[in-house]
Short mmCIF file of C-alpha atoms in Angstrom, two decimals:
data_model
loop_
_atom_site.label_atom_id
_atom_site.label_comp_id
_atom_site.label_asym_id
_atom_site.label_seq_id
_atom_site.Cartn_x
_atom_site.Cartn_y
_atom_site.Cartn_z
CA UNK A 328 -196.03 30.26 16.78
CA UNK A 329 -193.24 28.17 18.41
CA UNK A 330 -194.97 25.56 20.86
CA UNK A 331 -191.32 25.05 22.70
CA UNK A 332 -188.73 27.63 23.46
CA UNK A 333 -185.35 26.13 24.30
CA UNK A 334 -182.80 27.89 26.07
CA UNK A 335 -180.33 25.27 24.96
CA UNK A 336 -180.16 21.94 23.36
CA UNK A 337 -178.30 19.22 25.62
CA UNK A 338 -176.73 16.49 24.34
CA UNK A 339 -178.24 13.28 25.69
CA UNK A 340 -177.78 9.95 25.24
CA UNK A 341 -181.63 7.81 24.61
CA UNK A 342 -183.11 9.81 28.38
CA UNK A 343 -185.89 8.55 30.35
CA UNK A 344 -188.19 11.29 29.66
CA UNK A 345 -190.38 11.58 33.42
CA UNK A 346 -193.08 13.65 33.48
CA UNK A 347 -195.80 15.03 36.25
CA UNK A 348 -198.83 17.44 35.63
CA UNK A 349 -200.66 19.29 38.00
CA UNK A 350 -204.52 19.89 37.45
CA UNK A 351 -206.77 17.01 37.91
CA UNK A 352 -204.28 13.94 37.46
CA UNK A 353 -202.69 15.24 41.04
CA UNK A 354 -204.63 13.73 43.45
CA UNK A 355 -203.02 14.21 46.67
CA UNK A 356 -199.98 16.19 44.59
CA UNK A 357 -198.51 13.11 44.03
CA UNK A 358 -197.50 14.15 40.63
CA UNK A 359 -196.20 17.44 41.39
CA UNK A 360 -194.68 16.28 44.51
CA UNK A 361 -192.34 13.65 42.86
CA UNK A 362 -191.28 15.91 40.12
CA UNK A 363 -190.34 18.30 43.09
CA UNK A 364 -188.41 15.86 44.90
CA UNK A 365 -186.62 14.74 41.59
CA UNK A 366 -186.00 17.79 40.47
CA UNK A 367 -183.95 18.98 43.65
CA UNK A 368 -182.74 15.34 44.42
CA UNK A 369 -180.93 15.38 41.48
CA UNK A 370 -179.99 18.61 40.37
CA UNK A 371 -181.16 18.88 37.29
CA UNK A 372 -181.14 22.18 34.74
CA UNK A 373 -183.87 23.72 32.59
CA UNK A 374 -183.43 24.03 28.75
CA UNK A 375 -187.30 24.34 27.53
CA UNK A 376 -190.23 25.39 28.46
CA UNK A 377 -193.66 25.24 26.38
CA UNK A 378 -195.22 28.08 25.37
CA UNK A 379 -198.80 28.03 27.74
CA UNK A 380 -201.05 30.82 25.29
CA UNK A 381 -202.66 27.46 23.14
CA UNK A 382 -203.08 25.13 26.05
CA UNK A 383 -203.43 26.98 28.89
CA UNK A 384 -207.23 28.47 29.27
CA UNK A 385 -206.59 31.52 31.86
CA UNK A 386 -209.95 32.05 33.12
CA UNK A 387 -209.51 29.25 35.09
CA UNK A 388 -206.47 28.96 36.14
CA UNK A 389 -204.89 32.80 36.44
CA UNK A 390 -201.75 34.14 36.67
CA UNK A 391 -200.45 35.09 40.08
CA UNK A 392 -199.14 38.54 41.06
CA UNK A 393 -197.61 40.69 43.84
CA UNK A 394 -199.06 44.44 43.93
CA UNK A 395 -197.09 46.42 46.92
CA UNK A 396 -197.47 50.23 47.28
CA UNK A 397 -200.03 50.25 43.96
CA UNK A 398 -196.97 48.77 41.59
CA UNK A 399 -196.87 45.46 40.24
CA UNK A 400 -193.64 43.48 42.12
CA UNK A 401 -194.19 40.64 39.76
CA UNK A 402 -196.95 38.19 37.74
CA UNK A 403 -196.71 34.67 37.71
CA UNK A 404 -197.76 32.45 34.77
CA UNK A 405 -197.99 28.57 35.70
CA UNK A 406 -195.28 27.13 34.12
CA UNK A 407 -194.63 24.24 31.69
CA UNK A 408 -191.14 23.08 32.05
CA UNK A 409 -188.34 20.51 30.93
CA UNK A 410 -185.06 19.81 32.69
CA UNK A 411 -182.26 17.49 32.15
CA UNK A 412 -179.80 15.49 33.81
CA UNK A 413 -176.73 13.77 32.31
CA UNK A 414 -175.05 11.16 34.84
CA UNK A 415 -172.55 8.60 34.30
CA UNK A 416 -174.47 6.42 36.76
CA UNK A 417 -177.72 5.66 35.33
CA UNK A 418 -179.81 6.89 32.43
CA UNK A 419 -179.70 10.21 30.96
CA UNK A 420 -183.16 11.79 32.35
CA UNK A 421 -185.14 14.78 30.36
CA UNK A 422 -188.05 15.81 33.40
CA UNK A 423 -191.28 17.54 32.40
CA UNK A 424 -193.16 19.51 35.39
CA UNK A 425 -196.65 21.76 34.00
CA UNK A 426 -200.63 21.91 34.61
CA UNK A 427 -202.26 19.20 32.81
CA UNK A 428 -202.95 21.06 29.01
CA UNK A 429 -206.95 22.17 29.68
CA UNK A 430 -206.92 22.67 25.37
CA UNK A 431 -205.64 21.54 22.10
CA UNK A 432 -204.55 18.23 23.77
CA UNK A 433 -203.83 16.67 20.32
CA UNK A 434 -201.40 19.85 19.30
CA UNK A 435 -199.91 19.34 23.37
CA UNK A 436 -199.03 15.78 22.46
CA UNK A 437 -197.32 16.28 19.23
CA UNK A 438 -195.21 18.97 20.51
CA UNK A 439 -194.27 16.76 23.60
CA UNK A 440 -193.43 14.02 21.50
CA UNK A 441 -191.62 15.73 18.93
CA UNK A 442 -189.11 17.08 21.73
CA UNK A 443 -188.91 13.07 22.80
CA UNK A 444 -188.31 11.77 19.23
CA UNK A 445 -185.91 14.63 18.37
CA UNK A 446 -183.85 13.75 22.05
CA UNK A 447 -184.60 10.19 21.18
CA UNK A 448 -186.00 9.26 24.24
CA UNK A 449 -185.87 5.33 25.18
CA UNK A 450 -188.84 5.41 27.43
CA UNK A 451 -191.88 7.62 28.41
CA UNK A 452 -192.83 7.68 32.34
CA UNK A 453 -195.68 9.81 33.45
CA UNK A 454 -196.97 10.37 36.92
CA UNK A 455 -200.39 10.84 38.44
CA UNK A 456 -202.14 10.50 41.11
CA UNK A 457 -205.90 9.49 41.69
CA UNK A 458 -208.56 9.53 43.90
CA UNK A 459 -209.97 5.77 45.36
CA UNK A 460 -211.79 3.84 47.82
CA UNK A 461 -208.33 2.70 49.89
CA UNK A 462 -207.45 4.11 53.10
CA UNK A 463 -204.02 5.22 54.78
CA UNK A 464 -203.54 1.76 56.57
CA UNK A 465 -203.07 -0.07 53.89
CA UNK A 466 -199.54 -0.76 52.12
CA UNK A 467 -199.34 2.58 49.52
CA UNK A 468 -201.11 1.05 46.31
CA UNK A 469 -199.59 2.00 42.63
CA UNK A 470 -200.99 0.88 39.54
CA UNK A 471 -199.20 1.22 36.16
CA UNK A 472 -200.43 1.08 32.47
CA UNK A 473 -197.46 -0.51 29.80
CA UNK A 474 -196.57 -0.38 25.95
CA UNK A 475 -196.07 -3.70 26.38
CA UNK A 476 -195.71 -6.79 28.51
CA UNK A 477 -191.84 -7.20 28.32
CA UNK A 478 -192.05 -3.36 30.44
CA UNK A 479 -194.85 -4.69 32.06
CA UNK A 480 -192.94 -7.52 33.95
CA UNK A 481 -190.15 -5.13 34.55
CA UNK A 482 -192.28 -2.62 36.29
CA UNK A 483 -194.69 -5.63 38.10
CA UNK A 484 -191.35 -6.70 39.87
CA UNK A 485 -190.60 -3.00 40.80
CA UNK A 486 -194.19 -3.61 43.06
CA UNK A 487 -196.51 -1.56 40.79
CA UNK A 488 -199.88 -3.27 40.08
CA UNK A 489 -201.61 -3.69 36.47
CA UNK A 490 -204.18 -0.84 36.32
CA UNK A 491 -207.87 -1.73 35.61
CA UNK A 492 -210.12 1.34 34.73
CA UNK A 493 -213.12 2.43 32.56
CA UNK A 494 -213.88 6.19 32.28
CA UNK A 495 -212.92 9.44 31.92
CA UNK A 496 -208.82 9.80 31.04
CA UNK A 497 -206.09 12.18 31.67
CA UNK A 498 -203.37 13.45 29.05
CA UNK A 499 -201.06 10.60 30.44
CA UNK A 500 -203.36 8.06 28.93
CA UNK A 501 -203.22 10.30 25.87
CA UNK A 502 -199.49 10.36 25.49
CA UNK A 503 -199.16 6.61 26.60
CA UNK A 504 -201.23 5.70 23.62
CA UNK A 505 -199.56 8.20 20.95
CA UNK A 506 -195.86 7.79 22.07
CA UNK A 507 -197.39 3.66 21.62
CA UNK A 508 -198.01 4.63 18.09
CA UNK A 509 -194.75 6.08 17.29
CA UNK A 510 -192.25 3.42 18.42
CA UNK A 511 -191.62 5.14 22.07
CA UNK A 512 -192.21 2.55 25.10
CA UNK A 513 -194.00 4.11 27.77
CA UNK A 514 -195.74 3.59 31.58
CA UNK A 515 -198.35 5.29 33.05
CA UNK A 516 -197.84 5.20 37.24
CA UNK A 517 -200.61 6.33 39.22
CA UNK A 518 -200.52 6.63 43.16
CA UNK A 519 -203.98 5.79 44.91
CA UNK A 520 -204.95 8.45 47.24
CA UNK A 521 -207.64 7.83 49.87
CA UNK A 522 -210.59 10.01 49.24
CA UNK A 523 -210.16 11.37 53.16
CA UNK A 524 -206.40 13.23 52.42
CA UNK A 525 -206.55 16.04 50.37
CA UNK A 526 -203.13 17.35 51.71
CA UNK A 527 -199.88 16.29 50.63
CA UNK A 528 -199.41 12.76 50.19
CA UNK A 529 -195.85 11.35 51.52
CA UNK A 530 -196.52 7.26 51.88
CA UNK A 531 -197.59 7.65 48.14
CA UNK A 532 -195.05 9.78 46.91
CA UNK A 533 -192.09 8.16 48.38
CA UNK A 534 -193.50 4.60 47.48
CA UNK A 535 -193.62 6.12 43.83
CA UNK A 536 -189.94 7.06 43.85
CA UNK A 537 -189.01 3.77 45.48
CA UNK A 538 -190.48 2.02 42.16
CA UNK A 539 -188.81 4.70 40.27
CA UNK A 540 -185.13 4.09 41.54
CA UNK A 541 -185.79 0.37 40.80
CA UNK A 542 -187.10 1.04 37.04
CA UNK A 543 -184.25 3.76 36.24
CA UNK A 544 -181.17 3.28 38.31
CA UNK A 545 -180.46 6.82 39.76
CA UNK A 546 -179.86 6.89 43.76
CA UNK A 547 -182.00 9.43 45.77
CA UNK A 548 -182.08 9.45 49.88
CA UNK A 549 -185.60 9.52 50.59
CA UNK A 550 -185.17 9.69 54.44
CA UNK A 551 -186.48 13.11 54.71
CA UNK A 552 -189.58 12.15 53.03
CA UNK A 553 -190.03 8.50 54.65
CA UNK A 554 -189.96 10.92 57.99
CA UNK A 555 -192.50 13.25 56.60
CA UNK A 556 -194.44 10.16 55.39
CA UNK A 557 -193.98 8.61 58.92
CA UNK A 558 -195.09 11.69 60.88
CA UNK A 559 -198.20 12.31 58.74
CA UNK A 560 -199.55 8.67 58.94
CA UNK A 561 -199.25 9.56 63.06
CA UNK A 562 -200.80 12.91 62.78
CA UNK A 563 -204.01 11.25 60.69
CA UNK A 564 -204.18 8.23 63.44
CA UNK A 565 -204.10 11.06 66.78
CA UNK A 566 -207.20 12.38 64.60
CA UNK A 567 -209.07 9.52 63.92
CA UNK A 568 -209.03 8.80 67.21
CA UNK A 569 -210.52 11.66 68.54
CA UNK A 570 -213.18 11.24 65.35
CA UNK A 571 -215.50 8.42 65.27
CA UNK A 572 -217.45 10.18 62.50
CA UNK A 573 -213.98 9.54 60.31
CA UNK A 574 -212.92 6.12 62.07
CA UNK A 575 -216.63 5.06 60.51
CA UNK A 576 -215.97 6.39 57.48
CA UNK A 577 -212.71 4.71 57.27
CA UNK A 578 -214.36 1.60 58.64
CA UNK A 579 -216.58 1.22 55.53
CA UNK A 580 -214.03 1.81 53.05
CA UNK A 581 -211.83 -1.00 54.38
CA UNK A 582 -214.79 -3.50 54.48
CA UNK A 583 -215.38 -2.42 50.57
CA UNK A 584 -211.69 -3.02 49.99
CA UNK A 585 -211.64 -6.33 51.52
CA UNK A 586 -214.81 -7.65 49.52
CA UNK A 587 -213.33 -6.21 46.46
CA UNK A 588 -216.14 -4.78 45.21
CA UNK A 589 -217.19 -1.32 43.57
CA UNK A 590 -217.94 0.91 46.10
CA UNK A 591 -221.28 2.28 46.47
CA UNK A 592 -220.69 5.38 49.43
CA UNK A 593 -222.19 8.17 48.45
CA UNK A 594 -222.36 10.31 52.09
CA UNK A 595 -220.15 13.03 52.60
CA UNK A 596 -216.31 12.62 51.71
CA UNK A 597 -214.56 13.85 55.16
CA UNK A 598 -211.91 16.34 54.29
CA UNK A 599 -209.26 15.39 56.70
CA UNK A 600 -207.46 18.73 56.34
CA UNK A 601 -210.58 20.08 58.47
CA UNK A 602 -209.58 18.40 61.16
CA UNK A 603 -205.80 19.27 61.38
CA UNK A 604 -207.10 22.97 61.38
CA UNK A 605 -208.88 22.07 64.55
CA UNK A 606 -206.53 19.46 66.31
CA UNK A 607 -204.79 21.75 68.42
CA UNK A 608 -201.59 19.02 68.51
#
């Protein structure tokens, strides 16, 4: 069974590989979001996709359909797709946009890497996003894991923090480490998303793609998502106002943040998407 089907084989010249997963490394869709945005900021083409039947555990994550008048319009599978962009003005980019691989993680990551070996790919950039004790007034914090510390000072200077964690791991971790092992340099950026937003993420997203246009080169206009960013950050303040159950809440986390410790909260995460149901602004 072929793991990737290619509709054709671009010639590229050592891409920046870039790569987002939905699933559980998306907190606040920062992941999927910046893929989006790249992927229609820069006009990029599909030539592969993988083939979902050995990672993909349907059960849990089903195919979506249209029935109209008792016949089937159409049936969705989630897809697992690469795209390309050649450009005399910066890097050569290969993009990768799919649900985080729920099995056979060590087959996923061969296959992956294979397609960045054989494209000879001069750096590995993966995307996440992840839950954490900050809140929305704070500057947008991004952390970043490195093959090594001459990236490392290159990505520091971009404004991305070095990552401390312990615990559970995502497949970026797991392709970091492998595409480590085979001569490929690679970072890990994660976006940290207040525990209060569950919605969309802009500040995040479009701090992630400032770093990114420092670390690669291309040129995106991000004004239409600085304004989304902009307007959300007032719709969440109009709320809190009228919420002193969440201004608390946020309260607490900020005094945690300050000490610098490990927070300790264990009441009942706020979902501030229940409240923009009821705000009637």
């Amino acid at each position: 069974m072929r793991f990737i089907n290619f509709s054709k084989k671009p010639n590229l010249n050592h891409p920046i590989l870039i790569a987002g997963f939905e699933g559980w490394p998306n907190a606040g869709c920062i992941s999927s979001d910046v893929l989006t945005f790249l992927k229609k900021g820069l006009g990029v083409k599909k030539f592969a996709e993988v083939n979902p039947d050995l990672f993909h555990k349907y059960s849990n994550n089903r195919p979506y359909a249209k029935i109209d008048g008792g016949e089937v319009k159409y049936l969705l599978f989630s897809p697992y797709e690469f795209f390309y962009k050649k450009s005399a003005g910066f890097p050569d980019l290969i993009l990768f946009l799919g649900k985080e691989p729920q099995l056979r993680w060590k087959q996923f990551t061969r296959s992956f890497l294979k397609l960045a070996t054989d494209f000879e790919v001069a750096m590995l950039i993966t995307i996440g996003g992840t839950y954490d004790y900050v809140t929305h007034k704070q500057n947008p914090w991004i952390s970043g894991v490195f093959t090594d510390n001459v990236l490392k000072d290159k990505v520091v200077a971009s404004g991305i923090k070095n990552g401390q964690y312990e615990g559970p791991v995502s497949i970026h971790t797991f392709l970091l480490k492998e595409a480590e092992e085979i001569g490929i340099k690679g970072i890990n950026i994660w976006g940290h998303v207040p525990q209060y937003l569950t919605n969309n993420n802009f500040p995040i997203t479009c701090q992630i793609l400032e770093c990114l246009k420092k670390i690669v080169g291309f040129d995106l206009d991000l004004s239409e998502i600085k304004l989304n960013a902009e307007e959300l950050l007032k719709q969440i303040d109009l709320i809190i106002q009228k919420n002193p159950e969440l201004s608390k809440y946020i309260e607490r986390i900020e005094k945690g943040c300050h000490l610098k410790k490990e927070s300790s909260f264990h009441d009942k995460v706020i979902q501030i998407n229940d409240f923009l149901k009821k705000d009637p602004q």
